[in-house]
Amino acid sequence: MERRTLIVLLGGIAALMVAMGIGRFAFTPILPMMIDHHLFSAAGAGYLASELFGVFDWCVCPDVGPG
């Protein structure tokens, strides 16, 4: 693999990790407000939270997953 390709790849991975990390930790404090404004039901918010956390964990450690 060329050096430039590797740099772009690693930069993309780092950007995704930062974005998912910010999203993960910014989502938690605003979740009650989103439920109060009827943007999500409690069950829908739980499904969304579990998907966000699962995707972030899979991005950080892809070898660990279902099955």
PDB file of N, CA and C in Angstrom:
ATOM      1  N   MET A   1       0.857  -1.169   0.000  1.00  0.00           N
ATOM      2  CA  MET A   1       0.000   0.000   0.000  1.00  0.00           C
ATOM      3  C   MET A   1       0.909   1.239   0.000  1.00  0.00           C
ATOM      4  N   GLU A   2       0.536   2.204  -0.786  1.00  0.00           N
ATOM      5  CA  GLU A   2       1.328   3.422  -0.864  1.00  0.00           C
ATOM      6  C   GLU A   2       1.214   4.219   0.437  1.00  0.00           C
ATOM      7  N   ARG A   3       2.232   4.995   0.695  1.00  0.00           N
ATOM      8  CA  ARG A   3       2.281   5.779   1.938  1.00  0.00           C
ATOM      9  C   ARG A   3       1.129   6.778   2.002  1.00  0.00           C
ATOM     10  N   ARG A   4       0.834   7.444   0.884  1.00  0.00           N
ATOM     11  CA  ARG A   4      -0.250   8.434   0.863  1.00  0.00           C
ATOM     12  C   ARG A   4      -1.600   7.766   1.140  1.00  0.00           C
ATOM     13  N   THR A   5      -1.810   6.603   0.573  1.00  0.00           N
ATOM     14  CA  THR A   5      -3.059   5.879   0.804  1.00  0.00           C
ATOM     15  C   THR A   5      -3.202   5.516   2.277  1.00  0.00           C
ATOM     16  N   LEU A   6      -2.135   5.077   2.880  1.00  0.00           N
ATOM     17  CA  LEU A   6      -2.160   4.721   4.295  1.00  0.00           C
ATOM     18  C   LEU A   6      -2.449   5.942   5.167  1.00  0.00           C
ATOM     19  N   ILE A   7      -1.865   7.079   4.833  1.00  0.00           N
ATOM     20  CA  ILE A   7      -2.108   8.303   5.605  1.00  0.00           C
ATOM     21  C   ILE A   7      -3.571   8.721   5.506  1.00  0.00           C
ATOM     22  N   VAL A   8      -4.140   8.658   4.303  1.00  0.00           N
ATOM     23  CA  VAL A   8      -5.551   9.011   4.123  1.00  0.00           C
ATOM     24  C   VAL A   8      -6.444   8.025   4.881  1.00  0.00           C
ATOM     25  N   LEU A   9      -6.124   6.755   4.820  1.00  0.00           N
ATOM     26  CA  LEU A   9      -6.897   5.729   5.517  1.00  0.00           C
ATOM     27  C   LEU A   9      -6.875   5.955   7.023  1.00  0.00           C
ATOM     28  N   LEU A  10      -5.703   6.168   7.578  1.00  0.00           N
ATOM     29  CA  LEU A  10      -5.592   6.388   9.019  1.00  0.00           C
ATOM     30  C   LEU A  10      -6.274   7.693   9.436  1.00  0.00           C
ATOM     31  N   GLY A  11      -6.183   8.725   8.596  1.00  0.00           N
ATOM     32  CA  GLY A  11      -6.883   9.975   8.886  1.00  0.00           C
ATOM     33  C   GLY A  11      -8.393   9.789   8.912  1.00  0.00           C
ATOM     34  N   GLY A  12      -8.915   9.005   7.971  1.00  0.00           N
ATOM     35  CA  GLY A  12     -10.348   8.721   7.948  1.00  0.00           C
ATOM     36  C   GLY A  12     -10.807   7.940   9.157  1.00  0.00           C
ATOM     37  N   ILE A  13     -10.005   6.954   9.550  1.00  0.00           N
ATOM     38  CA  ILE A  13     -10.331   6.159  10.742  1.00  0.00           C
ATOM     39  C   ILE A  13     -10.344   7.054  11.980  1.00  0.00           C
ATOM     40  N   ALA A  14      -9.329   7.900  12.110  1.00  0.00           N
ATOM     41  CA  ALA A  14      -9.257   8.802  13.264  1.00  0.00           C
ATOM     42  C   ALA A  14     -10.440   9.767  13.276  1.00  0.00           C
ATOM     43  N   ALA A  15     -10.814  10.298  12.113  1.00  0.00           N
ATOM     44  CA  ALA A  15     -11.948  11.221  12.035  1.00  0.00           C
ATOM     45  C   ALA A  15     -13.247  10.533  12.437  1.00  0.00           C
ATOM     46  N   LEU A  16     -13.440   9.305  11.996  1.00  0.00           N
ATOM     47  CA  LEU A  16     -14.646   8.570  12.385  1.00  0.00           C
ATOM     48  C   LEU A  16     -14.679   8.299  13.881  1.00  0.00           C
ATOM     49  N   MET A  17     -13.544   7.940  14.446  1.00  0.00           N
ATOM     50  CA  MET A  17     -13.501   7.671  15.885  1.00  0.00           C
ATOM     51  C   MET A  17     -13.819   8.936  16.683  1.00  0.00           C
ATOM     52  N   VAL A  18     -13.280  10.060  16.263  1.00  0.00           N
ATOM     53  CA  VAL A  18     -13.556  11.323  16.962  1.00  0.00           C
ATOM     54  C   VAL A  18     -15.035  11.680  16.819  1.00  0.00           C
ATOM     55  N   ALA A  19     -15.569  11.597  15.613  1.00  0.00           N
ATOM     56  CA  ALA A  19     -16.976  11.962  15.385  1.00  0.00           C
ATOM     57  C   ALA A  19     -17.915  11.047  16.158  1.00  0.00           C
ATOM     58  N   MET A  20     -17.645   9.756  16.144  1.00  0.00           N
ATOM     59  CA  MET A  20     -18.502   8.823  16.883  1.00  0.00           C
ATOM     60  C   MET A  20     -18.367   9.033  18.385  1.00  0.00           C
ATOM     61  N   GLY A  21     -17.171   9.349  18.849  1.00  0.00           N
ATOM     62  CA  GLY A  21     -16.977   9.613  20.270  1.00  0.00           C
ATOM     63  C   GLY A  21     -17.731  10.846  20.728  1.00  0.00           C
ATOM     64  N   ILE A  22     -17.665  11.903  19.935  1.00  0.00           N
ATOM     65  CA  ILE A  22     -18.407  13.132  20.273  1.00  0.00           C
ATOM     66  C   ILE A  22     -19.900  12.845  20.243  1.00  0.00           C
ATOM     67  N   GLY A  23     -20.343  12.147  19.212  1.00  0.00           N
ATOM     68  CA  GLY A  23     -21.765  11.807  19.121  1.00  0.00           C
ATOM     69  C   GLY A  23     -22.232  10.949  20.278  1.00  0.00           C
ATOM     70  N   ARG A  24     -21.382  10.018  20.675  1.00  0.00           N
ATOM     71  CA  ARG A  24     -21.749   9.110  21.762  1.00  0.00           C
ATOM     72  C   ARG A  24     -21.924   9.862  23.076  1.00  0.00           C
ATOM     73  N   PHE A  25     -20.987  10.737  23.388  1.00  0.00           N
ATOM     74  CA  PHE A  25     -21.036  11.403  24.682  1.00  0.00           C
ATOM     75  C   PHE A  25     -21.888  12.668  24.662  1.00  0.00           C
ATOM     76  N   ALA A  26     -22.182  13.220  23.501  1.00  0.00           N
ATOM     77  CA  ALA A  26     -23.090  14.364  23.419  1.00  0.00           C
ATOM     78  C   ALA A  26     -24.544  13.894  23.425  1.00  0.00           C
ATOM     79  N   PHE A  27     -24.778  12.676  22.960  1.00  0.00           N
ATOM     80  CA  PHE A  27     -26.133  12.145  22.863  1.00  0.00           C
ATOM     81  C   PHE A  27     -26.740  11.911  24.243  1.00  0.00           C
ATOM     82  N   THR A  28     -25.944  11.434  25.186  1.00  0.00           N
ATOM     83  CA  THR A  28     -26.454  11.053  26.507  1.00  0.00           C
ATOM     84  C   THR A  28     -27.120  12.215  27.241  1.00  0.00           C
ATOM     85  N   PRO A  29     -26.500  13.394  27.347  1.00  0.00           N
ATOM     86  CA  PRO A  29     -27.163  14.455  28.110  1.00  0.00           C
ATOM     87  C   PRO A  29     -28.401  15.055  27.430  1.00  0.00           C
ATOM     88  N   ILE A  30     -28.502  14.958  26.106  1.00  0.00           N
ATOM     89  CA  ILE A  30     -29.676  15.551  25.450  1.00  0.00           C
ATOM     90  C   ILE A  30     -30.810  14.549  25.241  1.00  0.00           C
ATOM     91  N   LEU A  31     -30.589  13.306  25.572  1.00  0.00           N
ATOM     92  CA  LEU A  31     -31.629  12.291  25.380  1.00  0.00           C
ATOM     93  C   LEU A  31     -32.911  12.596  26.155  1.00  0.00           C
ATOM     94  N   PRO A  32     -32.861  12.977  27.446  1.00  0.00           N
ATOM     95  CA  PRO A  32     -34.116  13.295  28.146  1.00  0.00           C
ATOM     96  C   PRO A  32     -34.882  14.446  27.489  1.00  0.00           C
ATOM     97  N   MET A  33     -34.160  15.456  26.998  1.00  0.00           N
ATOM     98  CA  MET A  33     -34.822  16.571  26.323  1.00  0.00           C
ATOM     99  C   MET A  33     -35.505  16.091  25.035  1.00  0.00           C
ATOM    100  N   MET A  34     -34.853  15.199  24.317  1.00  0.00           N
ATOM    101  CA  MET A  34     -35.440  14.678  23.083  1.00  0.00           C
ATOM    102  C   MET A  34     -36.707  13.881  23.377  1.00  0.00           C
ATOM    103  N   ILE A  35     -36.710  13.145  24.474  1.00  0.00           N
ATOM    104  CA  ILE A  35     -37.906  12.390  24.856  1.00  0.00           C
ATOM    105  C   ILE A  35     -39.017  13.352  25.287  1.00  0.00           C
ATOM    106  N   ASP A  36     -38.652  14.401  26.068  1.00  0.00           N
ATOM    107  CA  ASP A  36     -39.646  15.383  26.510  1.00  0.00           C
ATOM    108  C   ASP A  36     -40.298  16.116  25.343  1.00  0.00           C
ATOM    109  N   HIS A  37     -39.560  16.343  24.270  1.00  0.00           N
ATOM    110  CA  HIS A  37     -40.098  17.024  23.091  1.00  0.00           C
ATOM    111  C   HIS A  37     -40.735  16.048  22.097  1.00  0.00           C
ATOM    112  N   HIS A  38     -40.924  14.817  22.530  1.00  0.00           N
ATOM    113  CA  HIS A  38     -41.582  13.778  21.741  1.00  0.00           C
ATOM    114  C   HIS A  38     -40.884  13.489  20.411  1.00  0.00           C
ATOM    115  N   LEU A  39     -39.552  13.624  20.398  1.00  0.00           N
ATOM    116  CA  LEU A  39     -38.808  13.235  19.207  1.00  0.00           C
ATOM    117  C   LEU A  39     -38.606  11.729  19.166  1.00  0.00           C
ATOM    118  N   PHE A  40     -38.571  11.124  20.344  1.00  0.00           N
ATOM    119  CA  PHE A  40     -38.437   9.674  20.473  1.00  0.00           C
ATOM    120  C   PHE A  40     -39.284   9.202  21.630  1.00  0.00           C
ATOM    121  N   SER A  41     -39.775   7.990  21.517  1.00  0.00           N
ATOM    122  CA  SER A  41     -40.373   7.364  22.692  1.00  0.00           C
ATOM    123  C   SER A  41     -39.218   6.812  23.531  1.00  0.00           C
ATOM    124  N   ALA A  42     -39.512   6.377  24.727  1.00  0.00           N
ATOM    125  CA  ALA A  42     -38.456   5.814  25.570  1.00  0.00           C
ATOM    126  C   ALA A  42     -37.862   4.567  24.911  1.00  0.00           C
ATOM    127  N   ALA A  43     -38.721   3.741  24.323  1.00  0.00           N
ATOM    128  CA  ALA A  43     -38.227   2.529  23.648  1.00  0.00           C
ATOM    129  C   ALA A  43     -37.401   2.889  22.411  1.00  0.00           C
ATOM    130  N   GLY A  44     -37.876   3.856  21.625  1.00  0.00           N
ATOM    131  CA  GLY A  44     -37.138   4.275  20.440  1.00  0.00           C
ATOM    132  C   GLY A  44     -35.784   4.867  20.790  1.00  0.00           C
ATOM    133  N   ALA A  45     -35.734   5.647  21.863  1.00  0.00           N
ATOM    134  CA  ALA A  45     -34.461   6.221  22.302  1.00  0.00           C
ATOM    135  C   ALA A  45     -33.508   5.123  22.769  1.00  0.00           C
ATOM    136  N   GLY A  46     -34.051   4.111  23.413  1.00  0.00           N
ATOM    137  CA  GLY A  46     -33.215   2.989  23.844  1.00  0.00           C
ATOM    138  C   GLY A  46     -32.632   2.235  22.663  1.00  0.00           C
ATOM    139  N   TYR A  47     -33.447   2.004  21.647  1.00  0.00           N
ATOM    140  CA  TYR A  47     -32.939   1.337  20.442  1.00  0.00           C
ATOM    141  C   TYR A  47     -31.858   2.167  19.762  1.00  0.00           C
ATOM    142  N   LEU A  48     -32.093   3.478  19.661  1.00  0.00           N
ATOM    143  CA  LEU A  48     -31.112   4.358  19.041  1.00  0.00           C
ATOM    144  C   LEU A  48     -29.805   4.365  19.832  1.00  0.00           C
ATOM    145  N   ALA A  49     -29.915   4.465  21.145  1.00  0.00           N
ATOM    146  CA  ALA A  49     -28.715   4.481  21.993  1.00  0.00           C
ATOM    147  C   ALA A  49     -27.935   3.179  21.858  1.00  0.00           C
ATOM    148  N   SER A  50     -28.630   2.066  21.848  1.00  0.00           N
ATOM    149  CA  SER A  50     -27.916   0.787  21.744  1.00  0.00           C
ATOM    150  C   SER A  50     -27.249   0.642  20.381  1.00  0.00           C
ATOM    151  N   GLU A  51     -27.868   1.159  19.339  1.00  0.00           N
ATOM    152  CA  GLU A  51     -27.244   1.116  18.009  1.00  0.00           C
ATOM    153  C   GLU A  51     -26.013   2.007  17.952  1.00  0.00           C
ATOM    154  N   LEU A  52     -26.120   3.215  18.494  1.00  0.00           N
ATOM    155  CA  LEU A  52     -24.972   4.123  18.489  1.00  0.00           C
ATOM    156  C   LEU A  52     -23.804   3.542  19.271  1.00  0.00           C
ATOM    157  N   PHE A  53     -24.078   2.999  20.438  1.00  0.00           N
ATOM    158  CA  PHE A  53     -23.004   2.451  21.259  1.00  0.00           C
ATOM    159  C   PHE A  53     -22.430   1.199  20.626  1.00  0.00           C
ATOM    160  N   GLY A  54     -23.269   0.384  20.040  1.00  0.00           N
ATOM    161  CA  GLY A  54     -22.791  -0.834  19.389  1.00  0.00           C
ATOM    162  C   GLY A  54     -21.909  -0.542  18.187  1.00  0.00           C
ATOM    163  N   VAL A  55     -22.300   0.429  17.372  1.00  0.00           N
ATOM    164  CA  VAL A  55     -21.501   0.791  16.197  1.00  0.00           C
ATOM    165  C   VAL A  55     -20.169   1.382  16.628  1.00  0.00           C
ATOM    166  N   PHE A  56     -20.186   2.243  17.649  1.00  0.00           N
ATOM    167  CA  PHE A  56     -18.934   2.838  18.116  1.00  0.00           C
ATOM    168  C   PHE A  56     -17.996   1.753  18.648  1.00  0.00           C
ATOM    169  N   ASP A  57     -18.522   0.860  19.442  1.00  0.00           N
ATOM    170  CA  ASP A  57     -17.688  -0.215  19.987  1.00  0.00           C
ATOM    171  C   ASP A  57     -17.148  -1.104  18.882  1.00  0.00           C
ATOM    172  N   TRP A  58     -17.957  -1.365  17.869  1.00  0.00           N
ATOM    173  CA  TRP A  58     -17.482  -2.195  16.764  1.00  0.00           C
ATOM    174  C   TRP A  58     -16.385  -1.482  15.981  1.00  0.00           C
ATOM    175  N   CYS A  59     -16.508  -0.151  15.831  1.00  0.00           N
ATOM    176  CA  CYS A  59     -15.469   0.613  15.124  1.00  0.00           C
ATOM    177  C   CYS A  59     -14.149   0.572  15.872  1.00  0.00           C
ATOM    178  N   VAL A  60     -14.213   0.611  17.188  1.00  0.00           N
ATOM    179  CA  VAL A  60     -12.989   0.594  17.993  1.00  0.00           C
ATOM    180  C   VAL A  60     -12.404  -0.802  18.060  1.00  0.00           C
ATOM    181  N   CYS A  61     -13.244  -1.807  18.151  1.00  0.00           N
ATOM    182  CA  CYS A  61     -12.769  -3.182  18.311  1.00  0.00           C
ATOM    183  C   CYS A  61     -13.582  -4.107  17.405  1.00  0.00           C
ATOM    184  N   PRO A  62     -13.299  -4.148  16.099  1.00  0.00           N
ATOM    185  CA  PRO A  62     -14.131  -4.884  15.148  1.00  0.00           C
ATOM    186  C   PRO A  62     -14.089  -6.406  15.308  1.00  0.00           C
ATOM    187  N   ASP A  63     -13.089  -6.935  16.006  1.00  0.00           N
ATOM    188  CA  ASP A  63     -12.994  -8.388  16.157  1.00  0.00           C
ATOM    189  C   ASP A  63     -14.008  -8.925  17.163  1.00  0.00           C
ATOM    190  N   VAL A  64     -14.549  -8.057  17.994  1.00  0.00           N
ATOM    191  CA  VAL A  64     -15.525  -8.467  18.993  1.00  0.00           C
ATOM    192  C   VAL A  64     -16.900  -8.064  18.475  1.00  0.00           C
ATOM    193  N   GLY A  65     -17.770  -9.004  18.360  1.00  0.00           N
ATOM    194  CA  GLY A  65     -19.095  -8.675  17.862  1.00  0.00           C
ATOM    195  C   GLY A  65     -20.031  -9.835  18.010  1.00  0.00           C
ATOM    196  N   PRO A  66     -21.240  -9.690  17.509  1.00  0.00           N
ATOM    197  CA  PRO A  66     -22.202 -10.777  17.638  1.00  0.00           C
ATOM    198  C   PRO A  66     -21.750 -12.009  16.853  1.00  0.00           C
ATOM    199  N   GLY A  67     -22.088 -13.139  17.404  1.00  0.00           N
ATOM    200  CA  GLY A  67     -21.788 -14.397  16.728  1.00  0.00           C
ATOM    201  C   GLY A  67     -20.392 -14.782  16.923  1.00  0.00           C
TER     202      GLY A  67
END
